[in-house]
Amino acid sequence: MRIVLLGPPGAGKGTQAVLLSERLGVPQISTGDIFRANVGQGTELGVLAKKYMDAGDLVPDEVTVAMVEGRLEESDAAAGYLLDGFPRTVAQAEGLDAMLATAGKPLDGVLEIQVPSEELIRRISGRRNSDTVARADDDPDTVRRRLEVYTEQTAPLVEFYAARGILRPIDGIGEVDEVTVRALSALGASA
Ligand code: AMP
């Protein structure tokens, strides 16, 4: 299965991606995780990405698309994958389309996790106050910027994929396990 996970920061994409990846038996590919690993290792890509991440902005499309293209060529992605946090712009979605068309392997579905903005802010400030999962880009100004970026640059992908008939929206409010059940059912996989 080739699946994209779409949803605003704080919607629970990362949490669901891990659980769904286990259930579906395909790797979770998170561009945010790959960027953070590069930042941690101080690679050239990490140094570049950090400037954007710290501001809550998106890393440029060419850099991100090239990174994903490399990742999708790895052997574990041959049987499918869950993309978590990519694409985030229409240009990235078109880049992904081009790669998949070349490979003759179209997406099976785009899971949109819907959560209202008041709930997102509440969740992210909770994440900031918890030692275990706090992230450098969870400070209030950066969170505000990340939500703005989502609305301006990523939300248009909802229409983009709806127009192709592959958008699968689910309600992201509730217990983690409940949301996983909804996700599996929206993707046509049994819970
Ligand atoms: P995430 O962990 O998905 O919330 O991503 C954290 C940060 O990494 C984002 O705020 C961006 O700065 C960067 N990032 C992650 N995925 C992408 C992407 N697809 N395009 C551009 N920047 C990204």
mmCIF file of C-alpha atoms and ligand atoms in Angstrom:
data_model
loop_
_atom_site.group_PDB
_atom_site.id
_atom_site.type_symbol
_atom_site.label_atom_id
_atom_site.label_comp_id
_atom_site.label_asym_id
_atom_site.label_seq_id
_atom_site.Cartn_x
_atom_site.Cartn_y
_atom_site.Cartn_z
ATOM 1 C CA MET A 1 0.000 0.000 0.000
ATOM 2 C CA ARG A 2 1.230 3.480 -0.851
ATOM 3 C CA ILE A 3 -0.406 5.984 1.464
ATOM 4 C CA VAL A 4 0.017 9.686 2.238
ATOM 5 C CA LEU A 5 -0.906 11.005 5.680
ATOM 6 C CA LEU A 6 -2.197 14.553 5.595
ATOM 7 C CA GLY A 7 -3.154 16.798 8.487
ATOM 8 C CA PRO A 8 -2.105 19.906 10.392
ATOM 9 C CA PRO A 9 0.686 19.961 13.003
ATOM 10 C CA GLY A 10 -0.665 18.312 16.147
ATOM 11 C CA ALA A 11 -3.242 16.169 14.322
ATOM 12 C CA GLY A 12 -1.481 12.981 15.398
ATOM 13 C CA LYS A 13 0.073 12.064 12.038
ATOM 14 C CA GLY A 14 3.310 10.833 13.600
ATOM 15 C CA THR A 15 1.532 8.719 16.223
ATOM 16 C CA GLN A 16 -0.851 7.196 13.688
ATOM 17 C CA ALA A 17 1.927 6.697 11.155
ATOM 18 C CA VAL A 18 3.832 4.445 13.583
ATOM 19 C CA LEU A 19 0.733 2.375 14.431
ATOM 20 C CA LEU A 20 -0.510 2.134 10.845
ATOM 21 C CA SER A 21 2.933 1.199 9.610
ATOM 22 C CA GLU A 22 2.921 -1.799 11.991
ATOM 23 C CA ARG A 23 -0.606 -2.811 11.060
ATOM 24 C CA LEU A 24 -0.099 -2.470 7.323
ATOM 25 C CA GLY A 25 3.437 -3.853 7.296
ATOM 26 C CA VAL A 26 4.927 -0.974 5.325
ATOM 27 C CA PRO A 27 7.602 1.506 6.441
ATOM 28 C CA GLN A 28 6.701 4.922 7.788
ATOM 29 C CA ILE A 29 8.632 7.612 5.966
ATOM 30 C CA SER A 30 8.588 10.899 7.852
ATOM 31 C CA THR A 31 10.336 13.829 6.188
ATOM 32 C CA GLY A 32 10.371 15.666 9.547
ATOM 33 C CA ASP A 33 12.180 12.682 11.150
ATOM 34 C CA ILE A 34 14.696 12.499 8.292
ATOM 35 C CA PHE A 35 15.373 16.239 8.573
ATOM 36 C CA ARG A 36 15.749 15.981 12.384
ATOM 37 C CA ALA A 37 18.179 13.073 12.008
ATOM 38 C CA ASN A 38 20.248 15.165 9.585
ATOM 39 C CA VAL A 39 20.182 18.136 11.957
ATOM 40 C CA GLY A 40 21.349 15.826 14.756
ATOM 41 C CA GLN A 41 24.207 14.467 12.656
ATOM 42 C CA GLY A 42 25.186 17.930 11.438
ATOM 43 C CA THR A 43 25.063 16.961 7.751
ATOM 44 C CA GLU A 44 24.996 19.591 5.020
ATOM 45 C CA LEU A 45 21.281 18.859 4.512
ATOM 46 C CA GLY A 46 20.720 19.205 8.275
ATOM 47 C CA VAL A 47 22.443 22.590 8.446
ATOM 48 C CA LEU A 48 20.271 23.837 5.597
ATOM 49 C CA ALA A 49 17.014 22.342 6.934
ATOM 50 C CA LYS A 50 17.525 23.674 10.468
ATOM 51 C CA LYS A 51 17.195 27.307 9.362
ATOM 52 C CA TYR A 52 13.726 26.624 8.003
ATOM 53 C CA MET A 53 12.619 24.255 10.745
ATOM 54 C CA ASP A 54 13.550 26.653 13.534
ATOM 55 C CA ALA A 55 11.382 29.321 11.905
ATOM 56 C CA GLY A 56 8.443 26.931 11.360
ATOM 57 C CA ASP A 57 8.867 27.320 7.596
ATOM 58 C CA LEU A 58 9.115 24.620 4.963
ATOM 59 C CA VAL A 59 12.419 23.362 3.634
ATOM 60 C CA PRO A 60 12.555 24.233 -0.110
ATOM 61 C CA ASP A 61 10.656 21.902 -2.414
ATOM 62 C CA GLU A 62 13.598 20.825 -4.619
ATOM 63 C CA VAL A 63 15.610 19.733 -1.582
ATOM 64 C CA THR A 64 12.672 17.893 -0.026
ATOM 65 C CA VAL A 65 11.532 16.176 -3.226
ATOM 66 C CA ALA A 66 15.074 14.988 -3.997
ATOM 67 C CA MET A 67 15.415 13.595 -0.474
ATOM 68 C CA VAL A 68 12.121 11.687 -0.734
ATOM 69 C CA GLU A 69 13.006 10.385 -4.174
ATOM 70 C CA GLY A 70 16.184 8.881 -2.737
ATOM 71 C CA ARG A 71 14.307 7.375 0.189
ATOM 72 C CA LEU A 72 11.624 5.779 -1.999
ATOM 73 C CA GLU A 73 14.321 4.024 -4.003
ATOM 74 C CA GLU A 74 15.448 2.082 -0.931
ATOM 75 C CA SER A 75 14.458 -1.570 -0.973
ATOM 76 C CA ASP A 76 12.082 -1.463 2.014
ATOM 77 C CA ALA A 77 9.817 0.954 0.121
ATOM 78 C CA ALA A 78 9.328 -1.422 -2.809
ATOM 79 C CA ALA A 79 6.196 -3.017 -1.342
ATOM 80 C CA GLY A 80 4.662 0.236 -0.162
ATOM 81 C CA TYR A 81 5.016 2.953 2.454
ATOM 82 C CA LEU A 82 3.259 5.541 4.554
ATOM 83 C CA LEU A 83 4.401 9.073 3.827
ATOM 84 C CA ASP A 84 4.137 11.193 6.971
ATOM 85 C CA GLY A 85 4.586 14.936 6.444
ATOM 86 C CA PHE A 86 5.129 14.772 2.691
ATOM 87 C CA PRO A 87 3.924 16.214 0.360
ATOM 88 C CA ARG A 88 3.361 19.577 2.026
ATOM 89 C CA THR A 89 2.948 21.785 -1.068
ATOM 90 C CA VAL A 90 1.304 21.375 -4.448
ATOM 91 C CA ALA A 91 4.777 21.444 -6.053
ATOM 92 C CA GLN A 92 5.848 18.525 -3.823
ATOM 93 C CA ALA A 93 2.655 16.616 -4.702
ATOM 94 C CA GLU A 94 3.438 17.121 -8.387
ATOM 95 C CA GLY A 95 7.009 15.978 -7.778
ATOM 96 C CA LEU A 96 5.681 12.856 -6.077
ATOM 97 C CA ASP A 97 3.265 12.235 -8.946
ATOM 98 C CA ALA A 98 6.090 12.411 -11.437
ATOM 99 C CA MET A 99 8.163 9.872 -9.463
ATOM 100 C CA LEU A 100 5.219 7.499 -9.060
ATOM 101 C CA ALA A 101 4.183 7.790 -12.689
ATOM 102 C CA THR A 102 7.710 6.861 -13.779
ATOM 103 C CA ALA A 103 7.618 3.846 -11.479
ATOM 104 C CA GLY A 104 4.037 2.963 -12.526
ATOM 105 C CA LYS A 105 3.074 2.840 -8.834
ATOM 106 C CA PRO A 106 0.286 5.315 -8.038
ATOM 107 C CA LEU A 107 -0.856 6.219 -4.521
ATOM 108 C CA ASP A 108 -3.594 4.030 -3.047
ATOM 109 C CA GLY A 109 -4.986 6.668 -0.742
ATOM 110 C CA VAL A 110 -4.484 9.922 1.116
ATOM 111 C CA LEU A 111 -5.607 9.795 4.717
ATOM 112 C CA GLU A 112 -6.598 13.235 5.994
ATOM 113 C CA ILE A 113 -6.681 13.474 9.795
ATOM 114 C CA GLN A 114 -9.074 16.295 10.674
ATOM 115 C CA VAL A 115 -8.701 18.176 13.970
ATOM 116 C CA PRO A 116 -10.091 21.679 14.710
ATOM 117 C CA SER A 117 -7.500 24.416 15.335
ATOM 118 C CA GLU A 118 -8.365 25.066 19.032
ATOM 119 C CA GLU A 119 -7.678 21.401 19.743
ATOM 120 C CA LEU A 120 -4.374 21.532 17.801
ATOM 121 C CA ILE A 121 -3.070 24.435 19.864
ATOM 122 C CA ARG A 122 -4.098 22.675 23.072
ATOM 123 C CA ARG A 123 -2.328 19.479 22.011
ATOM 124 C CA ILE A 124 0.886 21.149 20.878
ATOM 125 C CA SER A 125 1.218 23.206 24.041
ATOM 126 C CA GLY A 126 0.780 19.935 25.954
ATOM 127 C CA ARG A 127 3.582 18.402 23.877
ATOM 128 C CA ARG A 128 5.772 21.408 24.750
ATOM 129 C CA ASN A 129 5.152 20.932 28.469
ATOM 130 C CA SER A 130 6.036 17.267 28.380
ATOM 131 C CA ASP A 131 9.746 16.433 28.632
ATOM 132 C CA THR A 132 9.519 13.225 26.647
ATOM 133 C CA VAL A 133 8.159 14.503 23.366
ATOM 134 C CA ALA A 134 8.974 18.213 23.357
ATOM 135 C CA ARG A 135 10.396 19.437 20.072
ATOM 136 C CA ALA A 136 12.583 22.437 19.312
ATOM 137 C CA ASP A 137 9.908 23.839 16.985
ATOM 138 C CA ASP A 138 7.057 23.577 19.525
ATOM 139 C CA ASP A 139 7.516 27.058 21.021
ATOM 140 C CA PRO A 140 4.353 29.211 20.627
ATOM 141 C CA ASP A 141 5.580 31.551 17.860
ATOM 142 C CA THR A 142 6.898 28.688 15.765
ATOM 143 C CA VAL A 143 3.707 26.688 16.303
ATOM 144 C CA ARG A 144 1.653 29.667 15.111
ATOM 145 C CA ARG A 145 3.832 29.889 12.017
ATOM 146 C CA ARG A 146 3.599 26.123 11.355
ATOM 147 C CA LEU A 147 -0.206 26.314 11.505
ATOM 148 C CA GLU A 148 -0.186 29.303 9.118
ATOM 149 C CA VAL A 149 2.103 27.450 6.720
ATOM 150 C CA TYR A 150 -0.249 24.456 6.851
ATOM 151 C CA THR A 151 -3.263 26.589 5.964
ATOM 152 C CA GLU A 152 -1.497 28.465 3.189
ATOM 153 C CA GLN A 153 0.657 25.793 1.579
ATOM 154 C CA THR A 154 -0.516 22.330 2.628
ATOM 155 C CA ALA A 155 -4.311 22.598 3.006
ATOM 156 C CA PRO A 156 -4.699 23.033 -0.805
ATOM 157 C CA LEU A 157 -3.610 19.384 -1.098
ATOM 158 C CA VAL A 158 -6.972 18.340 0.353
ATOM 159 C CA GLU A 159 -8.662 19.572 -2.830
ATOM 160 C CA PHE A 160 -5.806 18.301 -4.993
ATOM 161 C CA TYR A 161 -6.316 14.717 -3.815
ATOM 162 C CA ALA A 162 -10.114 14.983 -3.434
ATOM 163 C CA ALA A 163 -10.260 15.859 -7.143
ATOM 164 C CA ARG A 164 -8.537 12.532 -7.886
ATOM 165 C CA GLY A 165 -10.965 10.593 -5.735
ATOM 166 C CA ILE A 166 -8.273 9.234 -3.386
ATOM 167 C CA LEU A 167 -8.845 11.485 -0.336
ATOM 168 C CA ARG A 168 -9.969 9.566 2.789
ATOM 169 C CA PRO A 169 -10.891 12.063 5.535
ATOM 170 C CA ILE A 170 -11.239 10.872 9.128
ATOM 171 C CA ASP A 171 -12.055 12.535 12.445
ATOM 172 C CA GLY A 172 -8.838 12.849 14.457
ATOM 173 C CA ILE A 173 -10.549 13.540 17.791
ATOM 174 C CA GLY A 174 -10.641 10.704 20.311
ATOM 175 C CA GLU A 175 -8.409 8.006 21.742
ATOM 176 C CA VAL A 176 -5.357 7.051 19.688
ATOM 177 C CA ASP A 177 -6.704 3.516 19.119
ATOM 178 C CA GLU A 178 -10.092 4.796 17.990
ATOM 179 C CA VAL A 179 -8.432 7.001 15.404
ATOM 180 C CA THR A 180 -6.339 4.031 14.180
ATOM 181 C CA VAL A 181 -9.511 1.963 13.715
ATOM 182 C CA ARG A 182 -11.088 4.797 11.703
ATOM 183 C CA ALA A 183 -7.937 5.118 9.622
ATOM 184 C CA LEU A 184 -7.754 1.400 8.805
ATOM 185 C CA SER A 185 -11.388 1.347 7.858
ATOM 186 C CA ALA A 186 -11.040 4.484 5.688
ATOM 187 C CA LEU A 187 -8.137 2.799 3.900
ATOM 188 C CA GLY A 188 -10.151 -0.351 3.355
ATOM 189 C CA ALA A 189 -7.922 -2.406 5.658
ATOM 190 C CA SER A 190 -9.610 -4.391 8.425
ATOM 191 C CA ALA A 191 -9.098 -3.197 12.008
HETATM 192 P P1 AMP B 1 7.122 17.534 11.016
HETATM 193 O O1 AMP B 1 7.892 16.651 11.920
HETATM 194 O O2 AMP B 1 6.477 16.798 9.883
HETATM 195 O O3 AMP B 1 6.160 18.424 11.732
HETATM 196 O O4 AMP B 1 8.198 18.506 10.320
HETATM 197 C C1 AMP B 1 8.992 19.383 11.073
HETATM 198 C C2 AMP B 1 9.605 20.455 10.163
HETATM 199 O O5 AMP B 1 10.419 19.821 9.173
HETATM 200 C C3 AMP B 1 8.596 21.275 9.385
HETATM 201 O O6 AMP B 1 8.081 22.369 10.130
HETATM 202 C C4 AMP B 1 9.453 21.737 8.212
HETATM 203 O O7 AMP B 1 10.339 22.778 8.572
HETATM 204 C C5 AMP B 1 10.286 20.507 7.927
HETATM 205 N N1 AMP B 1 9.580 19.601 6.991
HETATM 206 C C6 AMP B 1 9.084 18.361 7.252
HETATM 207 N N2 AMP B 1 8.500 17.836 6.168
HETATM 208 C C7 AMP B 1 8.628 18.766 5.186
HETATM 209 C C8 AMP B 1 8.206 18.826 3.828
HETATM 210 N N3 AMP B 1 7.528 17.835 3.242
HETATM 211 N N4 AMP B 1 8.519 19.953 3.129
HETATM 212 C C9 AMP B 1 9.212 20.952 3.672
HETATM 213 N N5 AMP B 1 9.609 20.976 4.955
HETATM 214 C C10 AMP B 1 9.330 19.894 5.705
#
